[in-house]
Amino acid sequence: MSTPRIRLPSRAAPGEIIEVRTLINHPMVTGVAASAPRDMLARFEASIDGVTLFDFAFENGSAANPALSFPLRLERTSTIRFVWTHEDGRRFEAEETVQVG
Amino acid sequence: MTLPRRAVLAGLTGVAALTLLPRPLAAVEAAPDAEEAIAAILRGREPVEGGLVLEMPDVAENGAQVPLTVRADSPMTPEDHVTAIHLIATRNPTPGLGRGRLTPGMGRAEFTFRVRLAEDQEVLAFAETIDGRVLAAAARVAVSVGGCAT
């Protein structure tokens, strides 16, 4: 598992909707083929100040090296927290701040 | 609304038209476990077509990495927004592709990710709204090399 990669603008106008692009390297082995044991991320979550704004549940049909892109509307300067959680409970985290105003 | 025709399905390899969906989605053929997954999303609600767009390539060369964008027509206000979008593969070994939980803080009801598709099939999207409606959309994807080996 590598460090997650996040792409977003460093600045935004109040109320602007920005595009957030995320990527994490992970094989996402489902175990369906029985050639390898299951090794899957369960969940992705993006939050600001502890409030979840977007979350995503990975399923068997989610591709390896999950890339998720989604919009966020920012009203003020915000630190966005990104958390990927493995099915075994491990967490992988990243943070990015966008200056608004 | 009619019930899924699970009773007439011959087994795991069987397919049936999705009688619980409106036309033309009802013409989509789905494996029995996909039909069960759809029934679990709908919970008796009748999905409506329109207001939801599912963008996927017509032909996916590599079924292991197929781009998918789903977008609902929603103001994403506290009173009127999409709360969840579910993606279902109708002909994969297991039907779930992923599901997003959305909030008004997103500003727009959309997200993009990549999925695995084992063979040519219809992919279905279902968006749930805060007032209890379900919007549905479908995309037909031809898969050159299947992507469910892992």
JSON list of C-alpha atoms in Angstrom, two decimals, chain B residues 51-139:
[
{"chain": "B", "resi": 51, "resn": "GLY", "atom": "CA", "xyz": [-32.69, 12.39, -13.62]},
{"chain": "B", "resi": 52, "resn": "LEU", "atom": "CA", "xyz": [-29.74, 10.01, -13.42]},
{"chain": "B", "resi": 53, "resn": "VAL", "atom": "CA", "xyz": [-26.92, 9.53, -15.95]},
{"chain": "B", "resi": 54, "resn": "LEU", "atom": "CA", "xyz": [-24.51, 6.60, -15.99]},
{"chain": "B", "resi": 55, "resn": "GLU", "atom": "CA", "xyz": [-21.47, 7.25, -18.19]},
{"chain": "B", "resi": 56, "resn": "MET", "atom": "CA", "xyz": [-19.39, 4.25, -19.22]},
{"chain": "B", "resi": 57, "resn": "PRO", "atom": "CA", "xyz": [-17.54, 3.34, -22.40]},
{"chain": "B", "resi": 58, "resn": "ASP", "atom": "CA", "xyz": [-19.53, 1.37, -25.00]},
{"chain": "B", "resi": 59, "resn": "VAL", "atom": "CA", "xyz": [-16.50, -0.92, -25.33]},
{"chain": "B", "resi": 60, "resn": "ALA", "atom": "CA", "xyz": [-14.07, -1.68, -22.49]},
{"chain": "B", "resi": 61, "resn": "GLU", "atom": "CA", "xyz": [-10.79, -3.14, -23.77]},
{"chain": "B", "resi": 62, "resn": "ASN", "atom": "CA", "xyz": [-9.73, -4.04, -20.22]},
{"chain": "B", "resi": 63, "resn": "GLY", "atom": "CA", "xyz": [-12.52, -5.30, -18.01]},
{"chain": "B", "resi": 64, "resn": "ALA", "atom": "CA", "xyz": [-10.31, -4.92, -14.93]},
{"chain": "B", "resi": 65, "resn": "GLN", "atom": "CA", "xyz": [-10.37, -1.09, -15.14]},
{"chain": "B", "resi": 66, "resn": "VAL", "atom": "CA", "xyz": [-13.57, 0.29, -16.60]},
{"chain": "B", "resi": 67, "resn": "PRO", "atom": "CA", "xyz": [-14.26, 3.98, -15.88]},
{"chain": "B", "resi": 68, "resn": "LEU", "atom": "CA", "xyz": [-17.67, 4.82, -14.50]},
{"chain": "B", "resi": 69, "resn": "THR", "atom": "CA", "xyz": [-19.20, 8.22, -13.79]},
{"chain": "B", "resi": 70, "resn": "VAL", "atom": "CA", "xyz": [-22.65, 8.55, -12.27]},
{"chain": "B", "resi": 71, "resn": "ARG", "atom": "CA", "xyz": [-24.46, 11.88, -12.02]},
{"chain": "B", "resi": 72, "resn": "ALA", "atom": "CA", "xyz": [-27.90, 12.71, -10.66]},
{"chain": "B", "resi": 73, "resn": "ASP", "atom": "CA", "xyz": [-29.87, 15.85, -11.49]},
{"chain": "B", "resi": 74, "resn": "SER", "atom": "CA", "xyz": [-30.24, 17.20, -7.95]},
{"chain": "B", "resi": 75, "resn": "PRO", "atom": "CA", "xyz": [-29.87, 20.63, -6.31]},
{"chain": "B", "resi": 76, "resn": "MET", "atom": "CA", "xyz": [-28.17, 18.88, -3.35]},
{"chain": "B", "resi": 77, "resn": "THR", "atom": "CA", "xyz": [-29.87, 21.13, -0.79]},
{"chain": "B", "resi": 78, "resn": "PRO", "atom": "CA", "xyz": [-30.73, 19.83, 2.69]},
{"chain": "B", "resi": 79, "resn": "GLU", "atom": "CA", "xyz": [-34.38, 19.55, 1.60]},
{"chain": "B", "resi": 80, "resn": "ASP", "atom": "CA", "xyz": [-33.76, 17.98, -1.81]},
{"chain": "B", "resi": 81, "resn": "HIS", "atom": "CA", "xyz": [-30.72, 15.80, -2.35]},
{"chain": "B", "resi": 82, "resn": "VAL", "atom": "CA", "xyz": [-29.46, 12.37, -3.30]},
{"chain": "B", "resi": 83, "resn": "THR", "atom": "CA", "xyz": [-28.43, 10.30, -0.28]},
{"chain": "B", "resi": 84, "resn": "ALA", "atom": "CA", "xyz": [-26.94, 7.21, -1.95]},
{"chain": "B", "resi": 85, "resn": "ILE", "atom": "CA", "xyz": [-26.01, 5.82, -5.35]},
{"chain": "B", "resi": 86, "resn": "HIS", "atom": "CA", "xyz": [-25.61, 2.05, -5.84]},
{"chain": "B", "resi": 87, "resn": "LEU", "atom": "CA", "xyz": [-23.86, 0.46, -8.83]},
{"chain": "B", "resi": 88, "resn": "ILE", "atom": "CA", "xyz": [-24.80, -3.08, -9.85]},
{"chain": "B", "resi": 89, "resn": "ALA", "atom": "CA", "xyz": [-23.23, -5.40, -12.42]},
{"chain": "B", "resi": 90, "resn": "THR", "atom": "CA", "xyz": [-25.82, -7.71, -13.96]},
{"chain": "B", "resi": 91, "resn": "ARG", "atom": "CA", "xyz": [-23.40, -10.41, -15.20]},
{"chain": "B", "resi": 92, "resn": "ASN", "atom": "CA", "xyz": [-20.43, -10.44, -12.79]},
{"chain": "B", "resi": 93, "resn": "PRO", "atom": "CA", "xyz": [-19.61, -13.29, -10.35]},
{"chain": "B", "resi": 94, "resn": "THR", "atom": "CA", "xyz": [-20.92, -10.96, -7.63]},
{"chain": "B", "resi": 95, "resn": "PRO", "atom": "CA", "xyz": [-23.15, -7.98, -8.44]},
{"chain": "B", "resi": 96, "resn": "GLY", "atom": "CA", "xyz": [-21.84, -5.17, -6.23]},
{"chain": "B", "resi": 97, "resn": "LEU", "atom": "CA", "xyz": [-19.55, -2.59, -7.89]},
{"chain": "B", "resi": 98, "resn": "GLY", "atom": "CA", "xyz": [-19.62, -0.01, -5.11]},
{"chain": "B", "resi": 99, "resn": "ARG", "atom": "CA", "xyz": [-21.96, 2.41, -3.40]},
{"chain": "B", "resi": 100, "resn": "GLY", "atom": "CA", "xyz": [-21.60, 6.05, -2.51]},
{"chain": "B", "resi": 101, "resn": "ARG", "atom": "CA", "xyz": [-23.25, 7.96, 0.34]},
{"chain": "B", "resi": 102, "resn": "LEU", "atom": "CA", "xyz": [-23.78, 11.58, -0.66]},
{"chain": "B", "resi": 103, "resn": "THR", "atom": "CA", "xyz": [-24.47, 14.78, 1.26]},
{"chain": "B", "resi": 104, "resn": "PRO", "atom": "CA", "xyz": [-25.51, 18.35, 0.38]},
{"chain": "B", "resi": 105, "resn": "GLY", "atom": "CA", "xyz": [-21.92, 19.41, 1.16]},
{"chain": "B", "resi": 106, "resn": "MET", "atom": "CA", "xyz": [-20.89, 17.94, -2.18]},
{"chain": "B", "resi": 107, "resn": "GLY", "atom": "CA", "xyz": [-22.81, 20.56, -4.16]},
{"chain": "B", "resi": 108, "resn": "ARG", "atom": "CA", "xyz": [-23.38, 18.11, -7.01]},
{"chain": "B", "resi": 109, "resn": "ALA", "atom": "CA", "xyz": [-24.59, 14.51, -6.96]},
{"chain": "B", "resi": 110, "resn": "GLU", "atom": "CA", "xyz": [-21.83, 12.74, -8.83]},
{"chain": "B", "resi": 111, "resn": "PHE", "atom": "CA", "xyz": [-18.72, 10.62, -8.49]},
{"chain": "B", "resi": 112, "resn": "THR", "atom": "CA", "xyz": [-16.29, 8.73, -10.69]},
{"chain": "B", "resi": 113, "resn": "PHE", "atom": "CA", "xyz": [-14.44, 5.48, -10.06]},
{"chain": "B", "resi": 114, "resn": "ARG", "atom": "CA", "xyz": [-13.34, 2.33, -11.92]},
{"chain": "B", "resi": 115, "resn": "VAL", "atom": "CA", "xyz": [-14.98, -1.07, -11.91]},
{"chain": "B", "resi": 116, "resn": "ARG", "atom": "CA", "xyz": [-14.35, -4.67, -12.93]},
{"chain": "B", "resi": 117, "resn": "LEU", "atom": "CA", "xyz": [-16.59, -6.29, -15.52]},
{"chain": "B", "resi": 118, "resn": "ALA", "atom": "CA", "xyz": [-16.31, -10.01, -16.26]},
{"chain": "B", "resi": 119, "resn": "GLU", "atom": "CA", "xyz": [-18.14, -10.00, -19.60]},
{"chain": "B", "resi": 120, "resn": "ASP", "atom": "CA", "xyz": [-20.47, -7.97, -21.84]},
{"chain": "B", "resi": 121, "resn": "GLN", "atom": "CA", "xyz": [-23.33, -6.72, -19.72]},
{"chain": "B", "resi": 122, "resn": "GLU", "atom": "CA", "xyz": [-25.60, -3.96, -18.51]},
{"chain": "B", "resi": 123, "resn": "VAL", "atom": "CA", "xyz": [-24.50, -1.93, -15.53]},
{"chain": "B", "resi": 124, "resn": "LEU", "atom": "CA", "xyz": [-27.26, -0.40, -13.43]},
{"chain": "B", "resi": 125, "resn": "ALA", "atom": "CA", "xyz": [-27.22, 2.67, -11.20]},
{"chain": "B", "resi": 126, "resn": "PHE", "atom": "CA", "xyz": [-29.81, 3.43, -8.52]},
{"chain": "B", "resi": 127, "resn": "ALA", "atom": "CA", "xyz": [-29.93, 6.81, -6.76]},
{"chain": "B", "resi": 128, "resn": "GLU", "atom": "CA", "xyz": [-31.92, 7.23, -3.55]},
{"chain": "B", "resi": 129, "resn": "THR", "atom": "CA", "xyz": [-33.29, 10.67, -2.71]},
{"chain": "B", "resi": 130, "resn": "ILE", "atom": "CA", "xyz": [-33.99, 12.22, 0.69]},
{"chain": "B", "resi": 131, "resn": "ASP", "atom": "CA", "xyz": [-37.74, 12.05, -0.02]},
{"chain": "B", "resi": 132, "resn": "GLY", "atom": "CA", "xyz": [-37.62, 8.29, -0.65]},
{"chain": "B", "resi": 133, "resn": "ARG", "atom": "CA", "xyz": [-37.58, 8.14, -4.45]},
{"chain": "B", "resi": 134, "resn": "VAL", "atom": "CA", "xyz": [-35.26, 5.85, -6.41]},
{"chain": "B", "resi": 135, "resn": "LEU", "atom": "CA", "xyz": [-33.88, 6.95, -9.78]},
{"chain": "B", "resi": 136, "resn": "ALA", "atom": "CA", "xyz": [-32.47, 4.31, -12.13]},
{"chain": "B", "resi": 137, "resn": "ALA", "atom": "CA", "xyz": [-30.14, 4.35, -15.13]},
{"chain": "B", "resi": 138, "resn": "ALA", "atom": "CA", "xyz": [-28.39, 1.68, -17.21]},
{"chain": "B", "resi": 139, "resn": "ALA", "atom": "CA", "xyz": [-25.32, 1.45, -19.45]}
]
